[in-house]
XYZ file of C-alpha atoms in Angstrom:
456
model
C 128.462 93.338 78.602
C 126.126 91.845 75.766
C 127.197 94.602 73.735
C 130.823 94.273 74.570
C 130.644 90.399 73.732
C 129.008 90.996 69.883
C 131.804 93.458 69.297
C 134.721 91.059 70.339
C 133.211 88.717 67.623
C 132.277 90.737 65.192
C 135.959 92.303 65.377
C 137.471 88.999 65.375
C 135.311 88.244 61.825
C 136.466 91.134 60.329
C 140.411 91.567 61.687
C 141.040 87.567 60.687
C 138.890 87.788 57.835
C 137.624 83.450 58.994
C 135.029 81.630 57.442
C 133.736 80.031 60.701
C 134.515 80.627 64.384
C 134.189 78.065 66.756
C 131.141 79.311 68.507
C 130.129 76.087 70.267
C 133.219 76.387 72.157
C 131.759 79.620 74.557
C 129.021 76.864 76.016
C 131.676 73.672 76.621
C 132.183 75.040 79.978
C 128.621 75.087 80.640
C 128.453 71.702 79.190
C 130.841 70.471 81.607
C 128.905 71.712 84.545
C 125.861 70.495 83.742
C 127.271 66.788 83.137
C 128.273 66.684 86.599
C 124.729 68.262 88.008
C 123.131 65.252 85.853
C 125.044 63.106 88.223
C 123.464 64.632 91.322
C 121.245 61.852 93.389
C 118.205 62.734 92.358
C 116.572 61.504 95.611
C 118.340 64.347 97.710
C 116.833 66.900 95.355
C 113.609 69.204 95.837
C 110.680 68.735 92.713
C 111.514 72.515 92.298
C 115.499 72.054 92.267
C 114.866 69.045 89.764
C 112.470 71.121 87.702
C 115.701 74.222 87.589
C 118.359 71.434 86.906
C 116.318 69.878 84.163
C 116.252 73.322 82.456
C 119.530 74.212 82.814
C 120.865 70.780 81.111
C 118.136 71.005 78.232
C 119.410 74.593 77.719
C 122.995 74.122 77.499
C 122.097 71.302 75.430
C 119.991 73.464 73.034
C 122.725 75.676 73.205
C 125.423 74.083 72.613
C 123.866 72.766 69.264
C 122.984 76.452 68.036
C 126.645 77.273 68.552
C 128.037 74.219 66.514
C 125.476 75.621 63.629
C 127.053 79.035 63.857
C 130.547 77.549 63.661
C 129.821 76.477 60.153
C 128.183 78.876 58.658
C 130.590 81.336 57.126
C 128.954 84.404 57.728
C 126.280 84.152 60.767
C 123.702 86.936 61.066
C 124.291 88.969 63.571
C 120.842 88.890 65.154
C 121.207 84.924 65.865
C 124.899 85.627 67.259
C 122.492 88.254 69.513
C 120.052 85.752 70.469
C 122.840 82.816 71.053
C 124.941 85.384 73.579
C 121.481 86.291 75.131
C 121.224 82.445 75.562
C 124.713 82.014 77.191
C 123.885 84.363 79.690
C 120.526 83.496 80.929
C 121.898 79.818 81.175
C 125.013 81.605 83.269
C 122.793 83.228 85.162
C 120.608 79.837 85.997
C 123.723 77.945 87.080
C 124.746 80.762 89.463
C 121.158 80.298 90.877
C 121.597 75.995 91.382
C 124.804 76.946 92.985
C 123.430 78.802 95.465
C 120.584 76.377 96.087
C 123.275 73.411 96.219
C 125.535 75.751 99.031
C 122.412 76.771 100.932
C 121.609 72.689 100.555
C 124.854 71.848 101.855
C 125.080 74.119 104.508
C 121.259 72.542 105.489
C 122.858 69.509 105.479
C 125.787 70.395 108.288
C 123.769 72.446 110.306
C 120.994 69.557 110.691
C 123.691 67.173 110.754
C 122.334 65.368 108.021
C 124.922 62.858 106.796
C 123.397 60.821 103.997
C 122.158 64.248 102.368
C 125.789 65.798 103.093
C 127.230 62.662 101.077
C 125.002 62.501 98.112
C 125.554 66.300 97.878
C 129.601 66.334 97.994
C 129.888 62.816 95.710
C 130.233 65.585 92.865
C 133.123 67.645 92.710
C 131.337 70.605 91.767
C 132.920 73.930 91.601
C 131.032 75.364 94.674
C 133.211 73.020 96.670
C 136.212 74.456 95.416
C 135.494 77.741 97.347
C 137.281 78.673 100.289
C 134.524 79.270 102.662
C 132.360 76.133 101.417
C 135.525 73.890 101.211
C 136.848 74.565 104.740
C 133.393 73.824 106.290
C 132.698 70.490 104.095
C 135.831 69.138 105.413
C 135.302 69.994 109.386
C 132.292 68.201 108.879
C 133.393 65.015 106.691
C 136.455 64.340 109.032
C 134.219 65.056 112.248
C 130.958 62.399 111.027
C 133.111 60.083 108.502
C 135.929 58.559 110.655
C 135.714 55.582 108.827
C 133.626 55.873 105.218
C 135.647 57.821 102.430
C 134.049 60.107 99.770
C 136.465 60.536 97.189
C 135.211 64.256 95.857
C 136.121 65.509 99.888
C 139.569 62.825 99.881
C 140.525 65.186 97.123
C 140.070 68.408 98.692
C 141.351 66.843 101.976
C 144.566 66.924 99.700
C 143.957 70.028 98.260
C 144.219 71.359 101.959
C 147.336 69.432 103.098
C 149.296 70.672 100.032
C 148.226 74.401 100.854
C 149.600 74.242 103.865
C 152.656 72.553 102.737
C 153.240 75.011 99.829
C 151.959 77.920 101.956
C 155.809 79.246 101.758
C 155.376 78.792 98.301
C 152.390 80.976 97.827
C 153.960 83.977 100.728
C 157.207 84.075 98.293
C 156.180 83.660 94.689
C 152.528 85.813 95.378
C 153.501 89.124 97.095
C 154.815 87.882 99.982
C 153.834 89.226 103.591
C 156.248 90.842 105.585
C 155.988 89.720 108.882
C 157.255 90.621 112.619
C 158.374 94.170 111.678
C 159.611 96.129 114.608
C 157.208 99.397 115.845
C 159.146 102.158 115.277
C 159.726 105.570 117.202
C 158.869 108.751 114.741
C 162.507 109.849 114.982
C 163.814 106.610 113.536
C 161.007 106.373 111.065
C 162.245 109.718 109.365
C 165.317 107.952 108.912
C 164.016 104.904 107.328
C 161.474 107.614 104.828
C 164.454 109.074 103.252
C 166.089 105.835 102.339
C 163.371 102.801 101.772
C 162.697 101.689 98.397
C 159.500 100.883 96.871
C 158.421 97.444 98.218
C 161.218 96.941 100.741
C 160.026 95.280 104.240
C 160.172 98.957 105.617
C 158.404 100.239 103.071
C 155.364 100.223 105.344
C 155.772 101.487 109.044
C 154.088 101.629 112.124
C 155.441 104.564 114.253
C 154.074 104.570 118.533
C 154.765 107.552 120.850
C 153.234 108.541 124.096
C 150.241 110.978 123.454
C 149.501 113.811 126.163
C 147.186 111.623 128.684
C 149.879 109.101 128.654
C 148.372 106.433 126.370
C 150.044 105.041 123.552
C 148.873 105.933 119.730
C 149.830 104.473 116.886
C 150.348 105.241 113.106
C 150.956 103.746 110.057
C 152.654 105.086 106.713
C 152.694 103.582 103.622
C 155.656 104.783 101.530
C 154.495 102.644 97.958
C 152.587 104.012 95.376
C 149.639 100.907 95.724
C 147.465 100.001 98.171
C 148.425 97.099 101.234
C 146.793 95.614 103.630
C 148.291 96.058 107.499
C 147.952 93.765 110.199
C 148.626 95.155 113.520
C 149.316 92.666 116.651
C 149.555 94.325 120.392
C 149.762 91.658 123.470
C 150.539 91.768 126.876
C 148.962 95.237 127.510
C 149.523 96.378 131.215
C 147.487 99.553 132.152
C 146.270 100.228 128.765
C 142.538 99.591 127.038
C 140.986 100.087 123.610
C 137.847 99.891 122.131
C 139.538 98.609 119.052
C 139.190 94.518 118.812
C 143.400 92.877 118.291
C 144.640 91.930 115.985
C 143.710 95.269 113.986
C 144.301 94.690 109.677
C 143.495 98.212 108.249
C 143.954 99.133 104.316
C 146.320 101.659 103.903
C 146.443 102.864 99.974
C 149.250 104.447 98.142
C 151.770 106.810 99.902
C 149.690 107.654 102.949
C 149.527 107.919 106.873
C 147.229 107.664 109.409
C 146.726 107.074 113.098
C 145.280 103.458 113.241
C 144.970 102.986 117.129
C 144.949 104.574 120.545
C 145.880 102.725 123.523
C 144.203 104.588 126.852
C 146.184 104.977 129.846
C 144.048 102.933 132.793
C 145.807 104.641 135.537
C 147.520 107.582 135.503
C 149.726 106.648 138.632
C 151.265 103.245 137.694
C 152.938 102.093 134.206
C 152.276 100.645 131.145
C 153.708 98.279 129.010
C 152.991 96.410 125.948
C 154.351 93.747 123.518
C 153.584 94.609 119.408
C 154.677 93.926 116.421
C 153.214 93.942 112.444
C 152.904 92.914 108.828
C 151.603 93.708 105.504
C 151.013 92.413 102.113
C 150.437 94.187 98.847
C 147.039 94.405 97.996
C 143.228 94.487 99.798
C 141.015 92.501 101.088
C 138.141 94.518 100.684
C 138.307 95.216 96.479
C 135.458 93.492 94.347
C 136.986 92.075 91.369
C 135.019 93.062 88.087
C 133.807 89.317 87.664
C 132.384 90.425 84.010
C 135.887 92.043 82.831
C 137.557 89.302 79.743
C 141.198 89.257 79.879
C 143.599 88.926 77.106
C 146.038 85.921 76.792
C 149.105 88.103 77.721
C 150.809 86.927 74.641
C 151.531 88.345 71.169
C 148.379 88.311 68.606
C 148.462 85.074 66.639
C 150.768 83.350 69.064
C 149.615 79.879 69.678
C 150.148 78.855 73.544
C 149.789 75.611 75.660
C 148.769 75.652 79.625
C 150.958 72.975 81.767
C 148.909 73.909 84.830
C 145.919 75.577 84.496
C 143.092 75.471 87.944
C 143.312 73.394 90.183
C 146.355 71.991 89.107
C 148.253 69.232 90.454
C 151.280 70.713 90.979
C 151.213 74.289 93.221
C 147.841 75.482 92.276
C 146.100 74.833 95.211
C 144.140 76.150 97.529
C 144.480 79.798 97.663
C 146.425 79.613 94.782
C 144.330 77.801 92.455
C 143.427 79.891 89.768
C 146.606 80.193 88.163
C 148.339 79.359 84.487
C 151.447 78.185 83.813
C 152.192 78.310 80.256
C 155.876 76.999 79.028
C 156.981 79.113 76.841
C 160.707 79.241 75.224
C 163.390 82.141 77.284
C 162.615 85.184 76.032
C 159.397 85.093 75.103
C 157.273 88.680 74.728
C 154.635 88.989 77.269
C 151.797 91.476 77.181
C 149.450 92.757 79.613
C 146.111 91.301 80.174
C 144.165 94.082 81.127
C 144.837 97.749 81.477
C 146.664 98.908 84.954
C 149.144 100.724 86.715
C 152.909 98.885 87.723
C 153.214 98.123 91.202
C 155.908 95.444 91.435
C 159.039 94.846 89.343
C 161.992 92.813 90.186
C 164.317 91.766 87.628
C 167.516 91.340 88.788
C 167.681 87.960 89.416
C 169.689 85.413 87.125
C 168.748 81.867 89.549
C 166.282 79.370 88.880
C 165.681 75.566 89.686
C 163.790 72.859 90.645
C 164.274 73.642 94.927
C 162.787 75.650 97.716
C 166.085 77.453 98.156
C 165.112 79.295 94.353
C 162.015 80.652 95.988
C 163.339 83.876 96.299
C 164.777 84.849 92.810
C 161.801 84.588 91.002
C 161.772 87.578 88.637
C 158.229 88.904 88.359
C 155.719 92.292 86.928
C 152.806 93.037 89.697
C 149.648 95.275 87.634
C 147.262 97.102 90.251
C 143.994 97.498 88.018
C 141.338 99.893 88.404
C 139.019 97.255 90.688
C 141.989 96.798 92.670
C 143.067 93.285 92.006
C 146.651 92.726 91.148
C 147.819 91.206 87.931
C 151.013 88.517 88.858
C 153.117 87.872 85.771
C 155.979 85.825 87.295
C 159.236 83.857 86.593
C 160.714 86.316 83.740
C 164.095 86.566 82.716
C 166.838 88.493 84.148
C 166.317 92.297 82.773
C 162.921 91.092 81.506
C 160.703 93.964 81.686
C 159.686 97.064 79.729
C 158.199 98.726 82.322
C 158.790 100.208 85.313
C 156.897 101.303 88.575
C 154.563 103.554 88.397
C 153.969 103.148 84.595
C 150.277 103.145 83.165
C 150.039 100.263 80.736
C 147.024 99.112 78.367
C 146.002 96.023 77.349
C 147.903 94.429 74.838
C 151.039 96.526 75.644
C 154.711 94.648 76.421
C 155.549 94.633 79.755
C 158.299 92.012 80.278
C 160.385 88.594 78.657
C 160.076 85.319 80.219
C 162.500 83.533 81.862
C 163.098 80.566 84.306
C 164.073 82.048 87.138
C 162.988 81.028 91.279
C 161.859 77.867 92.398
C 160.626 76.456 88.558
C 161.570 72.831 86.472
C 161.175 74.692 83.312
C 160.874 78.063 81.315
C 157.423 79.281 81.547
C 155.144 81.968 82.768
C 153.209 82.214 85.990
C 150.102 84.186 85.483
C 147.340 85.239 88.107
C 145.293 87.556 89.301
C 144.300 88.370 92.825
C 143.197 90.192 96.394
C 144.286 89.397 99.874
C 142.755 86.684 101.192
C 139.631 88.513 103.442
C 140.141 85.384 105.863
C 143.796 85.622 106.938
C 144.110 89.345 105.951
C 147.901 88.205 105.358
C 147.982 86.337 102.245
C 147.072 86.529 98.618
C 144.129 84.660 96.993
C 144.309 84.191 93.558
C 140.801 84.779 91.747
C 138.883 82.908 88.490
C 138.835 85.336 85.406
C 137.525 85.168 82.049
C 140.400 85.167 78.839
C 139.399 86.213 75.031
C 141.181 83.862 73.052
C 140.630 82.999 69.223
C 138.864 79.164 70.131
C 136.125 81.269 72.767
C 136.358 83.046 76.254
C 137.995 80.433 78.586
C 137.157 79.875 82.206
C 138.572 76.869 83.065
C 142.216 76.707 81.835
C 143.198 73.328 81.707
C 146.393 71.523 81.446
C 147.014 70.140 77.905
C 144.617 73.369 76.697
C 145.451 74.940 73.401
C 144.562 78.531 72.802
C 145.559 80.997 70.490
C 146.123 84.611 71.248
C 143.692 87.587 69.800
């Protein structure tokens, strides 16, 4: 990755032929972080966490001042550009490391029911907090032992958590939505339905049952797109039938395949059964690793200078499971490129509607990218007849894929971008994951609203 990171610069010296690059810009993120550790109660903290802190702020101090010198000079040697990435990363690596120490500290701090350590350690709203797992349990706890004292970091993500579920509809329709309370099918009629459903169509995924020879029931599942979906598979009111298998079952099923995915056994063989079932699915897995080290590209033209309206954490929709997400407004028509290398999943242009309501939710033009870790790559609102691609296409970085637009539920013309897995929680909705972006003013993190950045 070292390697990878020197050649990105180097390239960027020699294609744009600059003077200076602003180099001090790759360690503002780290800055940023280690402001808000400095605010940390000092009391709550261990001599050896203080000791690991400490470092980590002189560090990204030190390091922050070596990349302002390398902005300036106008041709840097490449072994100090060596030595300042090698810096970056040990100081990435050492924040990863007080993370964990703060969530094992937090967790501590439930489990022992500790509520002045839980408060000192959530009075910072640092990005640990932010995570799913680690944000659902700080708030059981604050709204269970603080009935009456507020702490505005958790008041926040109290919010964060009301407007999820208020904009869950939001995030099903504009984010691969699930298809839900599909019918189980007999095999007869699901030969039927094979000859005629398109690709991402609610019965583009079936679950056929039929009686099998001891008189249970056995189930299987076909998936007729070319990418991979996650299955969820609800049975109730079983009479007379058992399974080892624990209900609700959510399988991964990948590109056009079958398989049987459950046996119901026949209790006894003199009296009847019956059963209640029904099932869903969602593009994607919850069981893919993202490549956390992989940079993006802005998905933009080289040279094209770009603005983010809502960048993580927003305050508008980016929320929750949908947090890491950009909007950037961009004028109708606008070329957009692909971030990272993939193969088309998910095109729908043929919507011409857009506006500020919930009843535009469903016209929202969009391209879906399955990369090679098997995230998904959402690039969303485009215009009508907005794409150059189509399903099933291989595409490379920096190729054009679609136009922008302003269509579904939108104020403006702009483009939704995002990148993510199903959500290994629910199994039935998409969770939108934090990347890294390559862009001429340093590899972004934490896309901002009101950010400027500039397209390599």
């Amino acid at each position: 990755m070292l390697k990878i990171v020197v050649m990105i610069i180097l390239a960027i010296l020699l294609l744009h032929g600059q003077d200076s690059l602003p180099y001090g810009t790759l360690a503002k993120p780290l800055e940023r972080n280690a402001q808000k550790l400095r605010q940390l109660d000092i009391e709550t903290l261990t001599t050896s966490e203080k000791k690991i802190i400490e470092r980590f702020c002189s560090g990204v101090k030190e390091t922050l001042s070596t990349g302002e010198v390398l902005s300036k000079l106008s041709k840097p040697q490449p072994e100090h550009l060596r030595t300042y990435l090698k810096d970056l990363r040990e100081l990435a690596s050492q924040e990863e490391v007080i993370y964990q120490l703060y969530r094992t500290s937090l967790s501590d701090a439930i489990q022992t029911e500790d509520n002045k350590r839980f408060e000192h350690l959530t009075s910072i709203e640092l990005e640990p907090l932010h995570q799913p797992r680690i944000r659902a349990e700080a708030i059981a706890y604050y709204q269970k032992n603080f009935p009456t004292h507020s702490i505005k970091s958790l008041d926040v993500l109290c919010n964060e958590e009301v407007l999820e579920k208020k904009s869950l509809q939001f995030v099903l329709e504009q984010e691969q939505a699930y298809e839900e309370h599909l019918r189980i099918l007999k095999r007869s009629e699901a030969q039927k339905i094979r000859k005629t459903a398109k690709v991402g169509s609610r019965n583009s995924v079936m679950i056929t049952a039929e009686t099998s020879d001891s008189g249970g029931i056995e189930f299987e599942a076909e998936n007729l797109n070319p990418y991979r979906v996650t299955l969820t598979l609800d049975v109730e009111s079983i009479s007379n039938l058992k399974t080892g298998t624990r209900l609700p079952l959510s399988i991964e099923l990948t590109g056009y395949s079958k398989k049987k995915i459950l046996v119901l056994d026949r209790i006894n063989s003199k009296q009847s059964v019956d059963y209640k079932s029904s099932y869903g699915w969602v593009r994607g897995s919850p069981f893919v690793k993202h490549n956390d080290e992989y940079v993006y590209g802005l998905p933009f033209a080289k040279g094209s200078a770009v603005r983010v309206s809502q960048g993580y954490h927003g305050d508008t929709s980016h929320k929750g499971l949908s947090a890491y997400a950009i909007d950037f407004p961009l004028p109708m028509g606008t070329s957009i490129y692909a971030a990272r290398n993939g193969i088309v999943v998910g095109v729908e242009v043929s919507n011409n509607y857009g506006g500020p309501s919930p009843q535009y939710r469903p016209y929202a033009n969009y391209v879906v990218i399955e990369h090679d870790d098997g995230t998904m790559g959402n690039y969303y609102h485009l215009k009508q007849g907005g794409t150059a691609v189509k399903i099933g296409d291989k595409v490379t970085k920096g190729q054009l894929i679609a136009y922008s637009g302003n269509t579904g539920y939108t104020t403006a013309p702009h483009l939704h971008f995002s990148v993510s897995k199903v959500d290994p929680i629910s199994m039935r909705r998409p969770m939108n994951l934090p990347v890294k972006i390559q862009t001429l003013e340093g590899i972004v993190t934490s896309p901002r609203c009101g950010d400027h950045y500039t397209a390599l």
